[in-house]
mmCIF file of N, CA and C in Angstrom:
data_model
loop_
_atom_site.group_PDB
_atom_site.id
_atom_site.type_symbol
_atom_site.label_atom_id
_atom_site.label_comp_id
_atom_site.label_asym_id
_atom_site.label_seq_id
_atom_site.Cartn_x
_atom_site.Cartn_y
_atom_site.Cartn_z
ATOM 1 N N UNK A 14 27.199 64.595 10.534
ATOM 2 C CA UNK A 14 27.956 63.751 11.446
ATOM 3 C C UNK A 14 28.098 62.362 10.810
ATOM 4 N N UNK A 15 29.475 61.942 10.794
ATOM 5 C CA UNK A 15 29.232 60.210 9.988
ATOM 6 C C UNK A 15 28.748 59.612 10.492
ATOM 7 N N UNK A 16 28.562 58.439 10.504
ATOM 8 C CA UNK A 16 28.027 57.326 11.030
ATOM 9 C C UNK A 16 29.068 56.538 12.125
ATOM 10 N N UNK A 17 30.583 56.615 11.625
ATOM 11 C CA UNK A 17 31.221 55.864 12.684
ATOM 12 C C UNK A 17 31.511 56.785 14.033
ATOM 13 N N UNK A 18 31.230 58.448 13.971
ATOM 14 C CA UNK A 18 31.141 59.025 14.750
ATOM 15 C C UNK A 18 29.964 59.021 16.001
ATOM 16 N N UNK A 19 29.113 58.407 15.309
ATOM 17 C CA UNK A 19 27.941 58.426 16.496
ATOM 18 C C UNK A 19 28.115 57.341 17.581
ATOM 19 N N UNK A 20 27.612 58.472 18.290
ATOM 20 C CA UNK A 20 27.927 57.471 20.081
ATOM 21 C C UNK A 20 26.126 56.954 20.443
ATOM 22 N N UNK A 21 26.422 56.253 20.985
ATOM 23 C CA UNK A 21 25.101 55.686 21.758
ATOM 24 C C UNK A 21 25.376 55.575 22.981
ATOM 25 N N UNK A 22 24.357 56.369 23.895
ATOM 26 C CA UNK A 22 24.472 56.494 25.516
ATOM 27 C C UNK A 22 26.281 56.081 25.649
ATOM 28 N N UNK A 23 27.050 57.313 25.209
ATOM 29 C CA UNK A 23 28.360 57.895 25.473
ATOM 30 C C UNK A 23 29.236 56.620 25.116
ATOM 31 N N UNK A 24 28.728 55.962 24.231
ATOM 32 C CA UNK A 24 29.654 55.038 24.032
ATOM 33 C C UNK A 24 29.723 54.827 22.043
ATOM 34 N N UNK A 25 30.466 54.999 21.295
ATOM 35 C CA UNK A 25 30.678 54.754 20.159
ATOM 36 C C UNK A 25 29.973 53.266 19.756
ATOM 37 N N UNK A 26 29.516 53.705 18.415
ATOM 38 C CA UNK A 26 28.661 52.013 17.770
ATOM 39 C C UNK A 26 29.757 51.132 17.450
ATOM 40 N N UNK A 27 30.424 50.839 17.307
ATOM 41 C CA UNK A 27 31.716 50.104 17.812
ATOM 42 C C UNK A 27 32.351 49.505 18.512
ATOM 43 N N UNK A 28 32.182 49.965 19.847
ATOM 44 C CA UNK A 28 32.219 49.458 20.753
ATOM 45 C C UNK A 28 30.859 48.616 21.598
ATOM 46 N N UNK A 29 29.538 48.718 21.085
ATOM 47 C CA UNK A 29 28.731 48.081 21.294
ATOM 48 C C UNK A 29 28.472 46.777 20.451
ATOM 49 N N UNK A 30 29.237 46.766 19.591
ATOM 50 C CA UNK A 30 29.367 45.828 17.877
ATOM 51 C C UNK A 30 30.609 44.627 18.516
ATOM 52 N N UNK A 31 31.183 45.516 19.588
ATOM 53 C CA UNK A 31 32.677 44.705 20.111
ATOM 54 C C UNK A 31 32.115 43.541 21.272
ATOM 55 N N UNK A 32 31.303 44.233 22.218
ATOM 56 C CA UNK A 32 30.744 43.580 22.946
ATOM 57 C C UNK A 32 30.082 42.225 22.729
ATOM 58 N N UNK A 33 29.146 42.623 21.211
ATOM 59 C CA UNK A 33 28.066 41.612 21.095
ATOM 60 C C UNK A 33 29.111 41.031 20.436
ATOM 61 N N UNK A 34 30.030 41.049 19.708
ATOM 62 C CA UNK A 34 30.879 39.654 19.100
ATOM 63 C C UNK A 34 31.364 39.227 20.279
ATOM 64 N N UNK A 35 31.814 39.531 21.588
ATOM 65 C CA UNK A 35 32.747 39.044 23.004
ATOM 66 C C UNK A 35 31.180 37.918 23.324
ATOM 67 N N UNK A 36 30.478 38.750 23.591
ATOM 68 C CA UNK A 36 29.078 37.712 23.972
ATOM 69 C C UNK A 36 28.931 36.632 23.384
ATOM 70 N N UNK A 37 28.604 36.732 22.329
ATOM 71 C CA UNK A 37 28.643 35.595 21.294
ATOM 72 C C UNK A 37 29.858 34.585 21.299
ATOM 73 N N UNK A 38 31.032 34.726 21.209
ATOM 74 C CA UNK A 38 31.917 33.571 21.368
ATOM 75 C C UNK A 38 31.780 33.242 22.516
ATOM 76 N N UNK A 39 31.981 34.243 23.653
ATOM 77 C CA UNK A 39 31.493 33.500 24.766
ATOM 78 C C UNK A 39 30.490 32.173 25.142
ATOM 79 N N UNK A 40 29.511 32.933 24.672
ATOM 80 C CA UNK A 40 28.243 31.756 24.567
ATOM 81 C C UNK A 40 28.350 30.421 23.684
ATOM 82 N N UNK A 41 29.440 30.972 22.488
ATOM 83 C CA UNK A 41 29.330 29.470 21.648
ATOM 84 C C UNK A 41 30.633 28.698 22.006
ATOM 85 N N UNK A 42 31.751 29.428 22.909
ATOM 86 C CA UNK A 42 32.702 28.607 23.085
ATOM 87 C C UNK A 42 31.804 27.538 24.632
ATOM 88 N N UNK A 43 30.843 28.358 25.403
ATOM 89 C CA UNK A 43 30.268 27.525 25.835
ATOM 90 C C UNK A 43 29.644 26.217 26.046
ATOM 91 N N UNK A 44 28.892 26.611 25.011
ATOM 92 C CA UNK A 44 28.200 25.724 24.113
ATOM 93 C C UNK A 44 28.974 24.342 24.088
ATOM 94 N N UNK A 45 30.267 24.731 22.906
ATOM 95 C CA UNK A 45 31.021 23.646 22.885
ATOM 96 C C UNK A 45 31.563 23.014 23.773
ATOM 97 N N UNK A 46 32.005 23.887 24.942
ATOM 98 C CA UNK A 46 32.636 23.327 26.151
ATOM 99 C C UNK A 46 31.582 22.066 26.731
ATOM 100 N N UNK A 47 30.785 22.735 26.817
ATOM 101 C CA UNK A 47 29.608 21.780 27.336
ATOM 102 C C UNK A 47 29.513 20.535 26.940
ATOM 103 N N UNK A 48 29.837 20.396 25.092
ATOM 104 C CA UNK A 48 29.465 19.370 24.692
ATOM 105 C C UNK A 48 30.754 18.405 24.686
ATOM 106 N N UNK A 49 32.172 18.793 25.073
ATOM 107 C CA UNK A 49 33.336 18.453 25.321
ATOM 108 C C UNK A 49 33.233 17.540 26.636
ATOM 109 N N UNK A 50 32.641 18.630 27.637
ATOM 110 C CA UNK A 50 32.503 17.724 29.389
ATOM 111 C C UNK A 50 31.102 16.862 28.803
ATOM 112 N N UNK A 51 30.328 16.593 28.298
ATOM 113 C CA UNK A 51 29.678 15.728 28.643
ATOM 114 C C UNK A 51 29.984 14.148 28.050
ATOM 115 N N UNK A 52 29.681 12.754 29.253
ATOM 116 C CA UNK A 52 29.953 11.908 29.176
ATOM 117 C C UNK A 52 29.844 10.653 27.575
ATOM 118 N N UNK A 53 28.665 11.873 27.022
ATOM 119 C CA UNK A 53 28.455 11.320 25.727
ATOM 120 C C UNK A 53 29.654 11.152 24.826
ATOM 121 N N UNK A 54 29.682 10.198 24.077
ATOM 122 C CA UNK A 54 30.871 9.674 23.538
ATOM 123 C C UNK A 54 30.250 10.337 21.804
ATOM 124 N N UNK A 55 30.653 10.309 20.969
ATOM 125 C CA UNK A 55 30.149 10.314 19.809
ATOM 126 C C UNK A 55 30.435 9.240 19.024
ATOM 127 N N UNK A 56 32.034 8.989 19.323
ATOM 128 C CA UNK A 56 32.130 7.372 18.423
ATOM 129 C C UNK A 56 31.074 6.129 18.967
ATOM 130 N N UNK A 57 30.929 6.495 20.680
ATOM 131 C CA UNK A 57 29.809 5.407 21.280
ATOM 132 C C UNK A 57 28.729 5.703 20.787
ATOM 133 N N UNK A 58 28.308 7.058 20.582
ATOM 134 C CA UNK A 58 26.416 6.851 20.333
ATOM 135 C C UNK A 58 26.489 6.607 18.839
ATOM 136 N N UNK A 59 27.126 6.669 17.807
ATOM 137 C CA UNK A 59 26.938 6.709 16.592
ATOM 138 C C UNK A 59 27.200 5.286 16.676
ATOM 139 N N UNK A 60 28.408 4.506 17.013
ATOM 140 C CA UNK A 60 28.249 2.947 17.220
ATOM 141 C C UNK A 60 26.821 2.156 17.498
ATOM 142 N N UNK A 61 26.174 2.886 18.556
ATOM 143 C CA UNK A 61 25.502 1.902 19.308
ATOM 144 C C UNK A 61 24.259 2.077 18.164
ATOM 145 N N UNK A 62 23.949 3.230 17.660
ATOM 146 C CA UNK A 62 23.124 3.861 16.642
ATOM 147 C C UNK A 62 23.042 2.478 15.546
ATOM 148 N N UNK A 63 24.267 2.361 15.250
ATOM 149 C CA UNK A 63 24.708 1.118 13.507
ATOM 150 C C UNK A 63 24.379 -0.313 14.370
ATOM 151 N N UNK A 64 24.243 -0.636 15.715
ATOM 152 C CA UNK A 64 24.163 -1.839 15.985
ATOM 153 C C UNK A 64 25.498 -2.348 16.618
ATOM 154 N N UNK A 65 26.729 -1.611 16.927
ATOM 155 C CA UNK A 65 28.031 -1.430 17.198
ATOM 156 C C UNK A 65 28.340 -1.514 18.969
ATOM 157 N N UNK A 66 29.079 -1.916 19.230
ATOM 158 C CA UNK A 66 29.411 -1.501 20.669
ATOM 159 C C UNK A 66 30.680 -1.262 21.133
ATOM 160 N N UNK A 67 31.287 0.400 20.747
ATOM 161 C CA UNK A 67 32.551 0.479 20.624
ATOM 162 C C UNK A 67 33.279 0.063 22.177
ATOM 163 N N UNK A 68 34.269 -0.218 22.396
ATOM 164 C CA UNK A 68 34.951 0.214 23.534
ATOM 165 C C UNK A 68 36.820 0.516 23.579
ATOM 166 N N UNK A 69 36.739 1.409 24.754
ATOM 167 C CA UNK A 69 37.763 1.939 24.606
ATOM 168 C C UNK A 69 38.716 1.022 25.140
ATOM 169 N N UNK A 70 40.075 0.938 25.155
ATOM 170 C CA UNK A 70 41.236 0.048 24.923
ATOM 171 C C UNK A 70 42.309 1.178 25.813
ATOM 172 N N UNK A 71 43.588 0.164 26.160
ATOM 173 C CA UNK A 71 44.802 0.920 26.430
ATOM 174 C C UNK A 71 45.307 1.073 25.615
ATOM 175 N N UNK A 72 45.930 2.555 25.588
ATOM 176 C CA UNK A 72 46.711 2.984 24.230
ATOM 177 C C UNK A 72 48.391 2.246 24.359
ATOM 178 N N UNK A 73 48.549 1.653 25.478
ATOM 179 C CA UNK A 73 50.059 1.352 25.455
ATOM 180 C C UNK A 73 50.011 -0.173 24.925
ATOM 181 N N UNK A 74 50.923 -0.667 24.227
ATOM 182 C CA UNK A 74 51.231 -1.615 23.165
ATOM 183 C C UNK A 74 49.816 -1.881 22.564
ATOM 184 N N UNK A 75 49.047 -1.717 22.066
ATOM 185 C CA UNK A 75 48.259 -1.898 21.635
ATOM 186 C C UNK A 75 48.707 -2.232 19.764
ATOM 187 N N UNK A 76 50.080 -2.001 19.669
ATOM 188 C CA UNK A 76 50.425 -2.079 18.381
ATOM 189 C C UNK A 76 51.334 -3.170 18.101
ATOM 190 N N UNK A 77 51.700 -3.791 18.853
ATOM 191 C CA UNK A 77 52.452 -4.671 19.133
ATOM 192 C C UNK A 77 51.723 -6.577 19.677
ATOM 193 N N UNK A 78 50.713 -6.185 20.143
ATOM 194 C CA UNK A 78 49.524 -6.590 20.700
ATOM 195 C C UNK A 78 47.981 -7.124 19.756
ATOM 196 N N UNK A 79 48.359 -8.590 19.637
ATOM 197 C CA UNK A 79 46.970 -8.899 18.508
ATOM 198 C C UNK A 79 45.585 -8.687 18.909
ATOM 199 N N UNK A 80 45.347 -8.525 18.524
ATOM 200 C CA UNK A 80 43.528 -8.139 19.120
ATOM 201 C C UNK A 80 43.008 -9.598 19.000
ATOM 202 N N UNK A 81 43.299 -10.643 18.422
ATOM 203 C CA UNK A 81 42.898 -11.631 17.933
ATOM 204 C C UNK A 81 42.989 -12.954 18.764
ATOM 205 N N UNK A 82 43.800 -13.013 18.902
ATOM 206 C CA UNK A 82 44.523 -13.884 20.206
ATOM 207 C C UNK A 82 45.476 -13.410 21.633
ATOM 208 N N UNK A 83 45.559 -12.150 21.468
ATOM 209 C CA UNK A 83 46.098 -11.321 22.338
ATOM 210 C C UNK A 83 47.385 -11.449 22.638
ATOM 211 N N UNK A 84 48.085 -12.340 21.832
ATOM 212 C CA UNK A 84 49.623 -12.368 22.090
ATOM 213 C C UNK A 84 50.450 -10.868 21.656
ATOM 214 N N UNK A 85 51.561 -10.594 22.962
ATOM 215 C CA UNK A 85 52.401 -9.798 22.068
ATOM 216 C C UNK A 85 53.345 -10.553 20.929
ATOM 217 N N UNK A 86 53.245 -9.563 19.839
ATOM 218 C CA UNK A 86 54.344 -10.002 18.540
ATOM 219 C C UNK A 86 55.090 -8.744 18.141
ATOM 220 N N UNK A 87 56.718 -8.780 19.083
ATOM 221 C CA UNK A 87 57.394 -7.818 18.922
ATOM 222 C C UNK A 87 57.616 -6.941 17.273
ATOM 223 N N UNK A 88 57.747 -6.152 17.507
ATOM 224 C CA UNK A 88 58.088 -5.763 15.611
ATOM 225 C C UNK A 88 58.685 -4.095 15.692
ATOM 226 N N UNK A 89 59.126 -3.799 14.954
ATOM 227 C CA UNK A 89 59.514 -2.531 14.466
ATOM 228 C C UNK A 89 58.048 -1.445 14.176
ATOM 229 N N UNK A 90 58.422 -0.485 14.646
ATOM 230 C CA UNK A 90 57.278 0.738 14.282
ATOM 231 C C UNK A 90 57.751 0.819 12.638
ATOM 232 N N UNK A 91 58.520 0.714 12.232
ATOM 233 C CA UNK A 91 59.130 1.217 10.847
ATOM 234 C C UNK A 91 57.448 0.187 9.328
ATOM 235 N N UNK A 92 57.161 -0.935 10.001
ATOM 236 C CA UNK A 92 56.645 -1.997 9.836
ATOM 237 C C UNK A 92 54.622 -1.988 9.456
ATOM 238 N N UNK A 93 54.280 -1.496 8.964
ATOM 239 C CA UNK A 93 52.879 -0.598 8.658
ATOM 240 C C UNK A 93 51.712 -2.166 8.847
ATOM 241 N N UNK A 94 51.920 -3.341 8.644
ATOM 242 C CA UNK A 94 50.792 -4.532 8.547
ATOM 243 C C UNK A 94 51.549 -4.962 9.968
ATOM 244 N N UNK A 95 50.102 -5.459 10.773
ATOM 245 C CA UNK A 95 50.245 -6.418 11.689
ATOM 246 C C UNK A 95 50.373 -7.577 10.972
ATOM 247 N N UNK A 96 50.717 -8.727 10.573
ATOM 248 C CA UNK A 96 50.760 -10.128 10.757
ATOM 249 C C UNK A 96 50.982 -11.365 11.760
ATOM 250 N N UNK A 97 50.064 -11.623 12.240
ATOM 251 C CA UNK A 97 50.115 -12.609 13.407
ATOM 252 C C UNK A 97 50.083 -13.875 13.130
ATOM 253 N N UNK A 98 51.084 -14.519 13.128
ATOM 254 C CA UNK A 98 51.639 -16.270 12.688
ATOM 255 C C UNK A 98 50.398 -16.654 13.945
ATOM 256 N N UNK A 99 49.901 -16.768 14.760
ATOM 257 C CA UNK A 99 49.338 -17.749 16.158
ATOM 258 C C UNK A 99 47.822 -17.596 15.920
ATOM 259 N N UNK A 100 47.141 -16.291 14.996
ATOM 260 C CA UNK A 100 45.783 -16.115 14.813
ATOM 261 C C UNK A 100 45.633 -16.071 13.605
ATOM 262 N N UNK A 101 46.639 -15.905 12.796
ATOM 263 C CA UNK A 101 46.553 -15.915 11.657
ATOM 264 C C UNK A 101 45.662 -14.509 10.744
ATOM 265 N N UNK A 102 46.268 -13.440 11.511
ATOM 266 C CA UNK A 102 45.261 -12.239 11.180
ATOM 267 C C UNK A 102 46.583 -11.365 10.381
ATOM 268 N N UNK A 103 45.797 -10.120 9.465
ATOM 269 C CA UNK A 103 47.150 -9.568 8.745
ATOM 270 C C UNK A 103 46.083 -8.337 8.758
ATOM 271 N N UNK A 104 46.450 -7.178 9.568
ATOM 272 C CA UNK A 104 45.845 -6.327 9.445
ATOM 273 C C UNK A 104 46.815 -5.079 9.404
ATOM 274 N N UNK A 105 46.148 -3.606 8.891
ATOM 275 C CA UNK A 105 47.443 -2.354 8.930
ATOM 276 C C UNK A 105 46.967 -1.653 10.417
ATOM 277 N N UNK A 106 48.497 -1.163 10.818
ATOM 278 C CA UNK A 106 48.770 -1.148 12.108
ATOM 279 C C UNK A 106 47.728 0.284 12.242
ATOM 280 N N UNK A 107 47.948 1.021 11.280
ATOM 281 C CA UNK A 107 47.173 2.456 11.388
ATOM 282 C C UNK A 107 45.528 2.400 11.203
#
């Protein structure tokens, strides 16, 4: 009898081989899920880790918008360096 022929309690070894891989992602897509919902930040704990204290920002104009003096300074997206004439900062937008 081969080997891929044998059944175990009426069920082919194959299909018990199918299961334990379904289990297993199950459990590790878990896993990850878990670590997705929880409030832990990773850019925050690795920040706070270096002496850092990240925080999060609005994503709307934020590119347009000096971090420095906080004026808006209209410009083209086409345009890759911030330069701010009022703070005098020259940083890349990316």
């Amino acid at each position: 009898m081969p080997i891929a022929a044998h059944s175990y309690r009426g069920r082919p070894l194959n299909h018990w081989g199918e299961l334990l891989r379904r289990h297993w992602n199950y459990a590790l897509g878990k896993r990850l899920d878990w670590l997705c919902r929880t409030d832990l930040n990773l850019v925050q704990a690795v920040g706070v880790k270096r002496g850092k204290h990240p925080q999060e920002v609005d994503a709307r104009s934020t590119s347009i918008q000096c971090f420095n003096c906080e004026k808006s300074i209209v410009k083209e997206l086409s345009i890759p360096v911030h330069d701010c004439p009022n703070g005098g900062v020259s940083v890349d937008r990316d």
